[in-house]
Structures are given as structure tokens and as C-alpha cells.
């Protein structure tokens, strides 16, 4: 995944001189998750800019450079640190096009690493994709596979509006096919059906797609059940058509996400499924998500706090 | 002029008679426009928060006239004066305040968010200090583009309390970006006196980032103009940012909703005696650049323009409900762009 | 409402010397919504502290003072400015008890004004109650009536954990009975049934309770239908028992909130109703909420962007 | 010692032989503890982010020994050294790193979040600069309580880029709060050299808030101790905050995950020559306060303590799954409290 992300940035920088990157430790250090390694050498410190630890400052600077015609990518080391920059994202990046009556636009790509599971404790294990998806004006991208990551990130650089591009730390090492084609773009708002079946629809994004996938394996191996597995790929825009038409076939759905369940984005998906497939539902839509607790450091507790494929299987069995 | 640290000493051209006329005209226009706004607010034509600029005209007019057309401006929510000084049509500003389609922002933005991209007026911002990092980004863009335009960032003394002040100044300083920071220190952030807000003078704190930093009389348009010229010359030459603290005063409350419990009428009267418009008028008369007749003609001209702005705004339709979802995002047109 | 809030603060300050207030313009100015007017004179500048414009600084200072045994109330002028202080709220206030293994606690009350409808434009019209409700460790209070506001705010000062107390700007002028009793406390997590009926359950909090109430009037006057109207009062903890038992009687529910619909808190409530009253539902739970658009300044557009009682009525009629 | 502005000149008591022994012991304990942590991390006993303090021991030991028991400390995530210097048991810190119930935080917090409220050690904080406003609040509490305890806030040079640095310092300065700001400037924020991060020296920026501000040698424990004593005397007397920038160096990578692409081995070796432990050892021997035998005894003592910490940690059970929801909020007990 890491290489696919790097390749997308590299290709877009080669293609368009307006693209530049900035962030904490993206240069000499090579990026805290090594996504930008090598780019400083190739493009130099003007276009691969190391910054002080000033998230609000650099996101705002990205907005400013975007207003002046550049296409900045600002890397926020992890989603946890986006909280100190949230005002810039919400009150500036997402709203300037609207508030100016369409006069300006903000082609800004914000990349950030997300997710728990590495025993980093409560301040460093957030999954806040859903929080960003709540704000009109933002596009929120959450790839689950390297090929999609590349195509979606390249597409993000073409977007005239701000894109929040969220990478799950557990997936950086993930392998998969990645098209070489420098025009391989994946469109926003198009979910992908990564597996199909008849008994239940499993819906995920980012890391949780893999839990859905493994749960589907377990369901078929251990219980003779087959599942549609839907990878949303972007959660704003959200491709509910794919979800709804699947649920109308399978009559059951489980939505899976890492984030806390209470007030999480799975509630939106569940509510929309109810709204649009009520008469087809044989059971309430289930949500399998993070437990409502600050992330513990202890490994067992952390494991218990995160949703697992077993939890998904259990939720499916409970609705039969 | 107090100086935070050594600054260049060459001064730009002193403004000639025509330019002084222009300053006077613009200050009068702003004064009259703001008074009309107050009236229109009372009559319910303008709504929401309305922060008037009366008393501070010399800042906008002096600073913005020093800019080139390709320089970019961002400012705070007390922004009518800045927009007018930048040449944004009064008609379109008033229409925006009336929330009409003929407004600068098609009625979406309102008083605190005036934009006019055709004049590189990149907006009024309503989150205190929230636009300061944007100015840093504009400076970065100027640098990356290799062009010699600059960014002017106008903000209030209250904004200096926010962390973004620090982040924005620091980034601009370490990257040597062409940003002129212009602090309108009107003595109050809402009702909190400046002296209770910051541990030192603004320009001294700014000087600690190793940029030239000066304190000027923000009620003297000629001083503001010349200080900003100096600042722009400095930043255009690649020397990094420059900081100006302009001491000024707002005659009205913070916004139309302000009960003004925190200051006395006497204090306001004291400042009115140093009125920037009166001062320029007097000096121009003394220098033979103006007489009472010209002056009255100017007043009549701005009166007419402001009346015309109200008429224009009133005649402009409200945006239709079908346009509610317009402008949330700019449409993607593939790689045509 | 304003007076009830002031009275609650005043009584708690008299009762407990550890209580103090700080915020921007809460002193000489009297508070931007006049909630603290008079308190500076009564308690002096040490306990009613005007601060510079430094939301992150003052919220963090509140956390620090709370750690040292005080009970600070920090007023964030409006919820819009909470975005620059969010990290302090989420990563410090809400998590320190947990992360320290229970060693410290943070008795901090954060008051903030919320809501649109005053033509303040996109940056100044947020309703982010649901965003706060997503974070474990926080209590989120959203009163709809003056008496509750007083009892809930007094209760907030007794709480050993951080409380986000959100006041709708449109309700500051609201009148209603306010108990004088200095021990009038309203418990968290207890919804109040402000009206009862049989045909539908209307669920709201803060300002939207009043839309529900007026919609119930319209339903009964114009359509001969009666409604349960539930005022949640706190959305974390969330009293779903009251909601679920109502829905099991009425078989229909509409959830109303000011915030944007997409990814909003109404999704949580709708999903929980589905989970717990699926077999009782005659129609999908409807959500009436803000339109997914940055708040426009223009009055007509703003009105169209906000949920109205007409919208509630329409949603009810559509589900019959 | 460079001085940002005039500071008091009376120095506290110079540390006597016993105290110097104590410093040496604590520095050795920290060094050995951290080395053991690295080993335990490699063996998978410690997980998550692990930021070691090796090289910086003189900062923690000098600064924290100047405190009284009722003074309060907040620090950043590189916090083992601070906790040990404050007397938190190595056993309980190691158990926390092993994520066991016997850990300071019952295994919830991990390396970056050590707390020990019984020692007024109010935590390690993992969001850069996020604890600085908390220190301001502690100072405010001290003031409001009328007591003369102080708050010590330790943070890195990288933290100075954040807006909260500015907000926290400014509030402490205008309210004259008893906070000692202690910046451990180890030359890097992760891989970014300090010189690329801030427009001026840290202590000069801090001095602009009109507080005494000094730069000291953070690899000399005696200088750190005496500077902190001065600072504490200043803040306890109600004079407001005090700023110390201690120049130091970390021998290891930023965290265990750091490939260290941004600096050379030679640079690290250069700093090792100035090692604080060696330095104190030499001067104590020169002053007749130590001989090689005592020294070896000290080393043996800390080795034993660290081994004992590992044994304790290993023997401590993991928290049970049924405790997952413990400690999310403190229980409300009516007005009993
Ligand atoms: C982050 C933030 N906090 C608070 C406010 C509310 N507010 C609006 S203007 C203002 C005072 C600003 O004072 P100053 O910067 O001096 O500008 P002035 O109004 O004096 O021109 C405040 C507190 C805001 N808009 N944004
Ligand atoms: C707000 C925030 N941004 C980024 C990070 C990631 N991060 C952790 S430590 C660190 C470097 C901090 O450097 P410094 O303050 O000098 O402390 P040192 O590690 O050198 O002791 C960074 C960037 C973070 N934890 N918090
Ligand atoms: Mg001001
Ligand atoms: Mg450092």
C-alpha cells in the first residue's frame, strides 16, 4: 500500500508542476510511515517540504497555497493530530468555495494515517473518518487495497476541492495489484463489491473491509453462508446504491468500522439502509464497531476494543 | 514610529496630491458606508453579525493603497473597509450585506466573509486568526511561483492571543515568505482591553520571530501608507515577512449587538479628536491640496455612491431556493482544468 | 433560559469555593450572550476571569485547574470556536481519567452556545452536539427548557468528569418554570416526555424539541394525530429506554436535529431504534435534520437549510 | 548560561555531596532503565511507541530535584526519566510498559502516559505541546488556592512550533502564574533539526512574553539544578512564570521505529563525549565525593533495581477483559465528594 501511495504522489508531481508536498518529517526522515521516502531526493526541498510541528499552520498554509493556484498535499502525520488543525479543515478548506459564492476553490489533499491496533494508547489510536465525513464540502477517501489507494489518491490530486485521504496504519504493508497506468484513476462515490454472496451484505471501508472479507471466509467455511462484501472506498460521497441493491437481495446487512460505535458513521449507513430497504430487511441492520472506550494500551484490552472478524460472524449468525 | 528592530530606512514616494485626494475619498466612502450599514441593520435590511470599521479607515486605506493589483489580501470579519479600499464596488458589498444575488458572494457569505477574487481580495474570515496561516500559504505560493507579488494579512489585536498567530508568523519567518502582517490594534478584542490580553506589545512579540516589526499610528493614513510601502519593498526582495502594528480605535461597539459596558463615552470622544479623516483634511488644506468646496464635493460624491449602493442592493433579487446546493464543491471536469 | 443558566452558575459558586468561571468576555462585557452578566461584580475577577482569545489555552487551563482540585467552568463563546480547542477536549479532558488508570479526574464544565438561524453564515452556525457525543469520557448536555437547563447545569458542576454543556442560541430568551431550590438537580441520561400521544414518537434535543412540540400541535390540530415528544436532555449518556418504549407503543419515529443530516447524531438514534424496536416499526425511522450544506447567510436559504416543524409534519405524514 | 533578560542573581544552595550522589544514582538508574527498555522492546515485552531518554538524564534529574513534593509536574511522552527522577518506582513504570495491572496506570497508558498522582506527577502527554495549557491551569490553581506550590512543564524543542506554546506562555505571563517552563532542546523534533523549526532561539521567543528566560547546558546536572532552583524561587514569590531552555541531546533515535536517516553517527559520538553522567562522575571524583568503588556499587545497585523492575513487571498479571470499561469516567457519588 505504502508504495502505491508513494507512486501516486510521484506520478502526480511529475504530471503537474502545481503539485507539492508538505508535512512533518516527510523529507529527510522519509515520512513517519515511509510513504514519502525518496521523494525529497527526487523533487527537492521546495516541493517536498519538511515543516515544524504546527498542524494548524501547515494545513492553513495548504489552503492558502491552494487559493493561489497550487495543488498542495499536506501530510498530517496521523489522524490524531488533525484535531489541532480541525478548524482549518472545517471552517476554511471545506467552506470557502461555498461562502465565496463559488469564487474560489481549494484543491487541497490532506493525507493522514488512521486506526488502532498498534498499542499506541488512547491519544494515538483514533479512527475519525466519520467525523470528517460529516462536513459538507469535504471528500473523504478510505482505501482498503493498494490499487484503489493509488487510483483514488491520483484522483484526489485532480479534484478541485479539499480531499481528506485516510490511510489505515495496519494496511501500509498490504500487497495487491497496482496498475502502472499513469491515468489509472478511481472515481469517488463508487463502492466496490469485493466478494459476492446471497445471505448477508457486509459493508466496510478502510481496514474494516478486511475484517468483512475474513468474516465472509469464515461464514462460508464454517457456516455455509455466502456474503456480499462491499468496500465503500469513499465515505463522502457515499455510494448507497450499491449497498441498497445488495441488501435488497440479501435482506440482511452488517456495517463494520473501527471507530467507536456510539455516534459513529456506521449509524449513518444503517439508517440509510433502513430508509431505503426497509421492506427488504429480515433483521435490523447490525453495526460492528469499536467499543466505546478510549483505546487501552494493553494488547488484550485493545484487541477487545476493536472489532474483529469473529464479531462480524457473530453478528451475522445472530440475525438469521 | 517605534521600531522592534533595525528596518530599512529608504522611504517610498510621498503620496502626491491626487493620491491624497484618493485617500480622503476612500476614507469618507468607508465612513459613510459604515454609517449607512448601521442604519440598514436597524431597519432589518442587514442581518447577522455586523462589525463596523468607523474610526479605523486610515488602516485600510493606507495599507491597501500601497499594494499592487497582483498582491493578495486576506482579512478578518471587520472587512467592509478593506474591501472598499481595494476597489470592490460598494454596490456589490451592500448587496452582499442584503443577502442578494448581486452581492459579492451571491448572498452566501454576509458581512464577515466578503470575497472578490477579481481584485485578489481573498476574503474576510470570521474565525479569529483563522486566516493567518492562509496568508502564510499565499506567501508560500508567491515564493514557489517565482513571482514577486506579496500577501497582506490584516487582523485584530485580539487575534494575537490565538496559537495560529504564532504558527503563521513562525512558518513565514523560517521560510522567508513575502507576507506583510498588519495588526489593527484598536485597543480591544470585543470587550477585553488589549493590555489584559498579551504579555507584551504586539510588535515586540512579532519581532522575536526575527522579522522587522514596527508600531505605527494607525490613525494617520500617510504614515500607514508609507510604512506599508516599506514593508512591501522588504518582502518583495525576498527578505521574508514584515510586521506592522497600527494603533487605531473603533468608534462603535464591537458589533451591533455590543452594549459597550467595558468603556466610557469619554474615552471614545478622546479618540474622535484624533480622527483620521479630519486630520488628513486639515493637512491637505494646509498644504493647499484641498479646500472646503472640493471637500463638500467629495462628501456629496460618497453620499451618492452609498445611496446608489443601497438602491442597487434593494433592487437585487434574493437567491432562489433552488440554488441552496450551489457552490458546495466546484465541479470536477476531468483533466480539462 | 439565560437567567436560569446564570442562576445555576451563581448558586454553584456560592455553594462551592472550588467553582470558578473563565472565558472570553464573560466579565466586563457580561458574556456574549449575557449569561454571566453581573457575576463579575458579585464574585470578582479571580472567580469570573476574562481571558484572551485563546480557546485551546483556556480549555487546557481548565483541565489543569480541574486536575488540581478546582471545578472550572470554561465558556467557549460559541460551539464554532470549540474546533480550535477540540484536541484539549478530546485528548486531554475526555481521556485522562482512563489513561491514568483512574488516578486523576477532570471535573470541568464547558459551556458553549450552538445553532443556526441568526444569519451568521457558515462559520458561525454549527450544531456539533453529535460530534462531542461521539467521544467516550464526555457527557453532552443539550437542554431545551430553562428549568432543565438550571438543573442540568447544577448537576454538571457536581460531576467529577468533563461535561460539554451546549445551549441553543435561539433558546436564550425562552421562558419557563425554574425551580428556586438550590438542590434542584436534573440527572444525566434521563429523557423527558414533554407530550404524549399514540401515533408517532418525535425525538429531539435542544432547539429541535421545540420543533417537535410545534409539529405535534400541528399534527393534532390539522391531522387528528397525536405524538409522543421526547426531549433527550443529554445525548451522552443517551436514554434510549424511554425512546424505545415509546416507539414500541407508537410504531413510528421521527428524529429531529439541527445538525447536518449526513453523518449526524440522528443516525445513531435511528439505528438504535431499529436495533431495539425492529419488530414494532411500521415504517423506517425518519430523520429530519439540517440540509447538507454550509450554512448560507441569506435568510431564505438559511431557513431552507434548517429543519422546520413543517418538515417534521411532512415526515410523519409520509410514514403513515 | 545565556540570559534572555535580567534575572535574579542569587543562586540557591550548591548541592552537597549527598545530593550529588543522589543525582548520579538517578542518572544511572535512568540510563540503565532505558537501555533495559530497548532490550524489552526488542523482545516484544514492550509495545507501541517507545521514546527513550538516554543522553538527556541531566535535565530530568537536575530540574525535578529542585522541586518540592507539593509541586506538580506535567511532561511529554519521553517521560520515563522524569518519572524516575520524581521517585516513581521503577517496578511500576516497567509494569506499565509491560501493560500490566501493577503498572502506574494499570496498563492503560503505556510509555507515553505515565501518571503517579501520589507524587504529583500529573502525566506524560503524547500530543506535542498539548500539555502546555494544562501547566498554565495548574499554575492558575496554585494561584487561586493561595498556596506557594509551582508547576513544572517539560516539553521538547519541537513543541515550540505549536500554537499552544504561545497560548500557554501568554496566559501564564499575563496572569503571573507560578509555572516553570522547561524546554528540553535536544536539537531535533523527530528528524527535523531545530534550526529549521523556529525563527529564533527558543529562550528568546519566550523572553518576548516578558518572563525571565535562560538557556542552559542541559548536559550539566548541577547547572540544571541551580537554574531550576532560581526559577522556582522566582515563581513562588508571585513574579510570574520563568523559562528555561536546556540544550541536550538524545543518543538514540526519536523512537524505536526511527531509521535515523537525518543525522550521522559521528554527530552522536560528538555528543557522547559530553555525557552528563561521565561529567558528574569526573567532577565528583575530582572533588573527593566519589571513588571508583562507590561508583561501581551505584552501578550494581541500579542494575539490580532495573532487573527487579523487569521481574516485578513480568510477574504482574495483565488486566482482565472484564475491566475494559473501567475508568472511562469517575463515578458520581452525589455530593458526598
Ligand atoms: C476563534 C474565535 N474565537 C472567538 C471569536 C469571537 N470573536 C469575534 S471577534 C472577537 C474579538 C476580536 O478582536 P480583535 O482581533 O481585536 O478584532 P476587532 O474586533 O477589535 O477588530 C471575538 C472574541 C471568534 N470569531 N473566533
Ligand atoms: C500534535 C502532534 N503532532 C505530531 C506528533 C508526532 N510527534 C511525536 S513526537 C514528535 C517530535 C517532537 O519533538 P520534540 O518536541 O523536540 O521532543 P523530542 O522527541 O525531541 O523529545 C512528533 C512530531 C504528535 N505527537 N503530536
Ligand atoms: Mg481589536
Ligand atoms: Mg526535540
XYZ file of C-alpha atoms in Angstrom, chain D:
337
model
C 24.270 30.491 30.815
C 22.833 32.878 28.252
C 20.239 35.198 29.613
C 17.164 36.376 27.695
C 16.697 39.292 30.040
C 17.713 40.360 33.522
C 17.183 37.568 36.026
C 17.779 37.329 39.780
C 21.389 36.643 40.630
C 21.184 34.896 43.977
C 21.878 31.239 43.485
C 20.379 28.524 45.697
C 22.474 26.228 47.863
C 25.029 24.342 45.826
C 24.257 20.644 46.088
C 26.202 18.876 48.781
C 27.937 15.540 48.387
C 24.883 13.506 49.306
C 22.752 15.317 46.805
C 25.356 14.859 44.099
C 25.411 11.138 44.920
C 21.682 11.151 44.529
C 21.942 12.878 41.142
C 24.479 10.362 39.984
C 22.366 7.479 41.167
C 19.252 8.786 39.476
C 21.020 9.453 36.205
C 22.480 5.979 36.229
C 19.123 4.499 37.046
C 17.510 6.281 34.132
C 20.296 5.290 31.752
C 20.089 1.669 32.759
C 16.313 1.641 32.811
C 16.153 2.991 29.272
C 18.676 0.523 27.998
C 16.656 -2.253 29.522
C 13.528 -0.861 27.884
C 15.193 -1.038 24.486
C 16.007 -4.651 25.173
C 12.473 -5.404 26.344
C 11.057 -3.705 23.274
C 13.197 -5.857 21.022
C 11.916 -8.884 22.893
C 8.336 -7.778 22.369
C 7.656 -7.197 26.057
C 7.111 -3.503 25.497
C 4.986 -2.390 22.557
C 3.626 0.720 20.944
C 5.776 3.822 20.682
C 8.820 3.854 22.903
C 10.822 7.085 23.180
C 13.991 6.713 25.208
C 15.664 9.392 27.252
C 19.275 8.258 27.074
C 21.579 11.271 26.900
C 19.107 13.673 28.468
C 19.265 12.404 32.054
C 20.719 15.604 33.486
C 17.564 17.533 32.541
C 15.162 15.363 34.477
C 17.429 14.862 37.441
C 18.542 18.470 37.754
C 15.153 20.038 37.262
C 12.992 17.652 39.224
C 15.267 17.518 42.250
C 14.823 21.245 42.615
C 11.094 20.735 43.210
C 9.225 20.355 46.454
C 6.971 17.365 46.958
C 3.877 19.512 46.541
C 4.995 20.990 43.224
C 3.275 19.459 40.225
C 4.819 18.136 37.027
C 3.476 17.584 33.537
C 5.708 16.387 30.756
C 5.759 14.998 27.253
C 5.786 11.410 26.055
C 9.532 10.913 26.561
C 8.692 10.581 30.219
C 10.353 7.617 31.920
C 13.300 9.721 33.027
C 11.053 12.350 34.559
C 9.005 9.767 36.393
C 12.108 8.044 37.756
C 13.627 11.349 38.857
C 10.384 12.079 40.663
C 10.740 8.850 42.587
C 8.095 6.813 40.836
C 9.030 3.175 41.423
C 10.876 1.569 38.522
C 8.796 -1.525 39.162
C 5.572 0.269 38.475
C 6.888 2.091 35.424
C 8.213 -1.116 33.924
C 4.962 -2.870 34.708
C 3.141 -0.100 32.877
C 5.387 -0.584 29.875
C 4.578 -4.286 30.051
C 0.899 -3.294 30.191
C 0.238 -4.990 33.488
C -2.140 -4.243 36.342
C 0.808 -3.399 38.566
C 1.723 -0.555 36.239
C 1.330 3.044 37.257
C -1.732 3.330 35.002
C -2.906 -0.296 35.311
C -1.648 -0.947 31.799
C -3.970 1.579 30.163
C -1.486 4.313 29.409
C 1.805 2.847 28.255
C 5.138 4.533 27.796
C 3.841 7.930 26.707
C 1.346 8.428 29.511
C 2.942 7.600 32.864
C 0.999 9.104 35.780
C 1.665 8.977 39.504
C -0.687 11.249 41.312
C 0.763 10.333 44.719
C 3.944 12.110 43.641
C 2.187 14.967 41.894
C 3.456 13.527 38.665
C 0.482 14.519 36.549
C 1.390 12.728 33.442
C 3.214 12.232 30.250
C 1.310 13.647 27.287
C 1.617 12.357 23.760
C 0.122 15.195 21.775
C 3.015 17.559 21.190
C 2.530 20.726 23.300
C -0.933 19.539 24.339
C 0.051 19.603 28.000
C 1.347 23.143 27.991
C -2.052 24.755 28.642
C -2.569 22.189 31.390
C 0.537 23.539 33.101
C -0.978 27.003 32.862
C -4.079 25.648 34.562
C -2.015 24.096 37.321
C -0.359 27.456 37.853
C -3.765 29.054 37.956
C -4.889 26.558 40.582
C -1.824 27.300 42.681
C -2.632 30.976 42.483
C -6.298 30.547 43.281
C -5.522 28.287 46.194
C -3.194 30.849 47.715
C -0.562 28.187 48.209
C 3.005 28.546 47.061
C 3.496 25.341 45.124
C 4.518 25.635 41.497
C 4.066 23.732 38.250
C 6.932 22.403 36.174
C 6.162 21.856 32.498
C 8.697 19.857 30.491
C 8.473 19.755 26.703
C 10.669 19.356 23.650
C 12.013 21.869 21.191
C 9.606 20.505 18.592
C 6.686 21.504 20.770
C 7.619 25.116 20.345
C 6.173 25.084 16.809
C 2.657 24.501 18.090
C 0.201 27.279 18.759
C -0.361 26.023 22.274
C 3.156 27.003 23.221
C 2.167 30.596 22.537
C -1.214 30.427 24.222
C 0.076 28.701 27.317
C 3.038 31.023 27.802
C 0.987 34.112 27.185
C -1.745 33.166 29.656
C 0.794 32.261 32.308
C 2.580 35.557 31.754
C -0.427 37.875 31.854
C -1.825 36.107 34.906
C 1.597 35.903 36.599
C 1.301 32.201 37.307
C 3.905 30.062 39.083
C 4.917 27.915 36.123
C 8.460 26.916 35.244
C 8.634 26.156 31.512
C 11.423 23.711 30.847
C 12.298 23.094 27.219
C 14.472 20.081 26.557
C 16.099 21.195 23.343
C 17.719 18.036 22.038
C 18.259 19.540 18.619
C 15.566 17.595 16.798
C 11.832 17.181 16.613
C 11.810 13.675 15.222
C 14.063 14.149 12.196
C 13.690 17.895 11.767
C 16.657 19.875 13.061
C 15.693 22.558 15.487
C 17.208 25.266 13.336
C 14.679 24.539 10.604
C 11.778 24.750 13.032
C 11.832 28.066 14.779
C 12.619 31.570 13.645
C 14.709 32.345 16.705
C 16.240 30.727 19.747
C 13.557 29.261 21.980
C 14.586 31.248 25.024
C 14.499 34.483 23.046
C 10.996 33.854 21.776
C 9.970 33.017 25.336
C 11.593 36.188 26.645
C 9.292 38.223 24.419
C 6.452 37.294 26.808
C 8.302 39.299 29.414
C 9.309 36.434 31.585
C 12.869 35.695 32.651
C 14.252 33.263 30.134
C 17.582 31.492 30.151
C 19.460 28.997 28.050
C 21.499 26.477 29.989
C 23.665 23.457 29.418
C 21.229 20.600 29.774
C 24.054 18.092 29.971
C 25.321 19.561 33.224
C 23.111 18.369 36.043
C 24.467 20.919 38.511
C 23.672 23.810 36.189
C 20.195 22.433 35.532
C 19.572 22.057 39.253
C 20.693 25.534 40.129
C 18.853 27.180 37.232
C 15.652 25.417 38.238
C 16.091 26.459 41.855
C 16.357 30.065 40.735
C 13.323 29.677 38.556
C 11.263 28.167 41.349
C 12.250 30.893 43.795
C 11.132 33.438 41.225
C 7.746 31.885 40.504
C 6.970 31.097 44.148
C 7.322 34.745 45.017
C 4.449 35.639 42.700
C 6.611 37.089 39.961
C 5.011 35.026 37.235
C 6.465 32.316 35.031
C 10.072 31.568 34.186
C 11.513 29.901 31.116
C 14.461 27.536 30.859
C 15.831 26.188 27.603
C 18.189 23.306 28.329
C 20.452 22.232 25.486
C 20.721 18.473 25.420
C 20.907 15.532 23.054
C 19.263 12.161 22.675
C 21.611 9.318 21.938
C 19.006 7.035 20.452
C 16.522 7.515 17.641
C 13.336 9.514 18.185
C 11.519 6.278 18.966
C 12.403 2.656 18.500
C 10.991 2.923 14.963
C 13.373 5.668 13.837
C 15.720 4.748 10.965
C 17.835 7.843 11.828
C 18.339 8.906 8.241
C 18.696 12.537 9.259
C 21.886 12.542 11.322
C 25.312 10.950 11.314
C 26.857 8.528 13.748
C 29.717 11.000 14.147
C 27.347 13.642 15.450
C 26.044 11.245 18.091
C 29.577 10.328 19.091
C 30.455 14.008 19.437
C 27.696 14.471 21.992
C 28.512 11.281 23.854
C 31.838 12.873 24.699
C 29.932 15.385 26.786
C 27.937 12.728 28.588
C 26.322 14.109 31.726
C 26.935 11.030 33.807
C 30.614 10.857 32.962
C 30.910 14.524 33.645
C 29.390 14.398 37.093
C 31.369 11.288 37.910
C 34.616 13.013 36.971
C 33.880 16.158 38.914
C 32.779 14.219 41.982
C 35.955 12.187 41.883
C 37.948 15.397 41.484
C 36.099 16.902 44.456
C 36.694 13.785 46.507
C 32.977 12.968 46.655
C 33.263 9.644 44.850
C 35.721 6.895 44.073
C 35.579 4.052 41.596
C 34.375 1.637 44.290
C 31.387 3.752 45.282
C 30.659 4.220 41.642
C 30.650 0.516 40.892
C 28.413 -0.014 43.886
C 25.977 2.508 42.491
C 26.022 0.806 39.122
C 25.392 -2.529 40.756
C 22.530 -1.035 42.734
C 20.758 0.358 39.681
C 21.366 -2.825 37.734
C 19.681 -4.748 40.486
C 16.808 -2.310 40.652
C 16.222 -2.482 36.933
C 16.355 -6.266 36.935
C 13.947 -6.257 39.812
C 11.664 -3.955 37.820
C 11.605 -6.412 34.951
C 10.896 -9.291 37.306
C 8.135 -7.332 39.000
C 6.611 -6.368 35.679
C 6.763 -9.879 34.365
C 5.086 -11.236 37.443
C 2.290 -8.726 37.340
C -0.858 -10.005 35.636
C -2.460 -8.454 32.577
C -5.699 -6.598 33.202
C -8.712 -8.847 32.761
C -11.033 -8.322 29.827
C -13.854 -7.609 32.241
C -12.036 -4.377 33.171
C -12.241 -2.949 29.649
C -14.810 -0.379 30.679
C -13.226 0.556 33.969
C -12.109 4.153 34.413
C -13.902 5.727 31.485
C -15.452 8.144 33.925
C -15.172 8.527 37.634
C -18.338 7.544 39.390
C -20.659 10.277 40.594
C -21.367 9.886 44.253
C -23.823 12.665 44.739
C -22.484 15.380 46.927
C -20.540 13.041 49.117
C -17.402 14.186 47.350
